[in-house]
């Protein structure tokens, strides 16, 4: 079989899918490059968040998530691919390479995941008081496992309370730092023509002292009386075996598979990364979970109103030669 290279039009199409991935503050720290037999995902260091993400952890999660979308989009275009993280020792900016190794039809699961790409959103609004069914829980755990990561569902008021306390402590540490507040404000957009950053319309209601979890706040949204968050959200922690750059890319990819699986199941998710960003909190979280490996993201999962869309830059702005 001769391998047909990805043409310009297909490349733009798969890049449009890739950029729908989540990224911290919607910073979109990625670029894409096409070679005759591969597509590379590069980190865009010009879009780093020096205060919130000094180590580049969030950039690698985002690039891992974009890589997953790219893989699924290439599968839909009939390509079999082989993934390598950080394939070039001499070029540390290449986060992932998807080598085109043949042609094949997408699986029904890939079709479902692909359909979920444009529908997935971070949802910061209160969810319904409706538990996540057992079968859906199993599918979320399986989604993480299939991408070499783990998803722990935190169950029972004691365990959920412990994770929530760690998240609040981390959030307080961050909010005390004026540089953090400045960075957050700089990426919060009320201008509807912005192509990056988090639009205020995607923000949830303002925090109240009795909230179980500290959701990150974008814009000022006074809470309607009684419009509280659900008392028993499904809280989950996604983690990886280690915490090297490739582990973080793996975690990002697994996160995206979990998020697309959730979307396909009709579930809404919010991401909470304050307890990952604060090193001491992350260590406490790891100990609280009592398992090997590194926590990479805290998730709140449930059934909710549809979330608000966020913008993305054009493929032209992220495609490089
Ligand atoms: C590494 C990472 C960390 C994130 N942390 C948070 C967070 O702490 N709070 C939050 O509300 N959203 C968080 N997000 C979600 C982003 O804000 C969101 O993906 C981005 O604004 C794009 O919106 P979308 O997910 O609806 O497409 C995070 C996303 C990533 C990839």
Tab-separated table of N, CA, C and O in Angstrom, residues 26 29 40-41 94 96 101 110 121 131 150 176 182 190 202 214 220 224 242 319:
chain	number	residue	atom	x	y	z
A	26	UNK	N	-7.346	29.124	28.542
A	26	UNK	CA	-7.519	29.114	27.087
A	26	UNK	C	-6.347	29.802	26.396
A	26	UNK	O	-6.519	30.583	25.458
A	29	UNK	N	-1.460	26.887	23.891
A	29	UNK	CA	0.000	26.947	23.714
A	29	UNK	C	0.543	25.922	22.719
A	29	UNK	O	1.460	25.166	23.030
A	40	UNK	N	3.410	17.007	13.478
A	40	UNK	CA	4.042	17.310	14.769
A	40	UNK	C	3.204	18.306	15.542
A	40	UNK	O	2.638	19.239	14.975
A	41	UNK	N	3.166	18.095	16.857
A	41	UNK	CA	2.566	19.067	17.770
A	41	UNK	C	3.717	19.757	18.487
A	41	UNK	O	4.522	19.094	19.146
A	94	UNK	N	9.205	20.002	20.144
A	94	UNK	CA	8.279	19.030	19.538
A	94	UNK	C	7.731	18.156	20.661
A	94	UNK	O	8.438	17.330	21.225
A	96	UNK	N	4.929	16.134	20.389
A	96	UNK	CA	4.430	14.843	19.910
A	96	UNK	C	4.590	14.747	18.405
A	96	UNK	O	4.546	15.761	17.699
A	101	UNK	N	1.141	5.787	9.341
A	101	UNK	CA	1.712	4.464	9.054
A	101	UNK	C	0.822	3.617	8.151
A	101	UNK	O	1.206	2.511	7.787
A	110	UNK	N	-14.082	5.686	17.985
A	110	UNK	CA	-13.409	6.894	17.477
A	110	UNK	C	-14.438	7.857	16.881
A	110	UNK	O	-14.313	9.079	17.023
A	121	UNK	N	-17.147	21.126	26.538
A	121	UNK	CA	-16.877	22.435	27.117
A	121	UNK	C	-16.531	22.274	28.586
A	121	UNK	O	-17.044	21.380	29.233
A	131	UNK	N	-27.155	11.651	40.267
A	131	UNK	CA	-25.869	10.954	40.318
A	131	UNK	C	-25.416	10.439	38.957
A	131	UNK	O	-26.245	10.168	38.081
A	150	UNK	N	-4.564	7.103	35.047
A	150	UNK	CA	-5.582	6.581	35.958
A	150	UNK	C	-6.560	7.673	36.344
A	150	UNK	O	-6.231	8.854	36.338
A	176	UNK	N	-3.689	34.804	47.160
A	176	UNK	CA	-2.920	35.783	47.946
A	176	UNK	C	-1.869	36.488	47.092
A	176	UNK	O	-1.361	37.526	47.474
A	182	UNK	N	-3.348	39.205	38.681
A	182	UNK	CA	-3.127	39.996	37.462
A	182	UNK	C	-3.158	39.096	36.220
A	182	UNK	O	-3.774	39.430	35.212
A	190	UNK	N	-13.803	40.193	28.399
A	190	UNK	CA	-15.188	40.609	28.174
A	190	UNK	C	-15.376	41.046	26.723
A	190	UNK	O	-16.503	41.265	26.272
A	202	UNK	N	-18.232	32.341	30.019
A	202	UNK	CA	-17.966	30.945	30.392
A	202	UNK	C	-17.725	30.804	31.897
A	202	UNK	O	-17.443	29.711	32.385
A	214	UNK	N	-13.574	25.088	45.151
A	214	UNK	CA	-13.216	26.433	44.701
A	214	UNK	C	-13.070	26.472	43.181
A	214	UNK	O	-12.001	26.218	42.645
A	220	UNK	N	-17.521	38.655	36.938
A	220	UNK	CA	-18.338	38.844	38.135
A	220	UNK	C	-19.754	38.372	37.821
A	220	UNK	O	-20.440	38.947	36.983
A	224	UNK	N	-27.679	34.014	41.843
A	224	UNK	CA	-29.109	34.146	42.118
A	224	UNK	C	-29.401	33.400	43.416
A	224	UNK	O	-28.815	32.348	43.670
A	242	UNK	N	4.204	8.661	36.408
A	242	UNK	CA	5.286	9.506	36.912
A	242	UNK	C	4.965	10.960	36.665
A	242	UNK	O	3.813	11.304	36.375
A	319	UNK	N	-0.495	26.987	12.394
A	319	UNK	CA	0.218	26.100	11.481
A	319	UNK	C	1.562	26.733	11.135
A	319	UNK	O	1.624	27.901	10.794
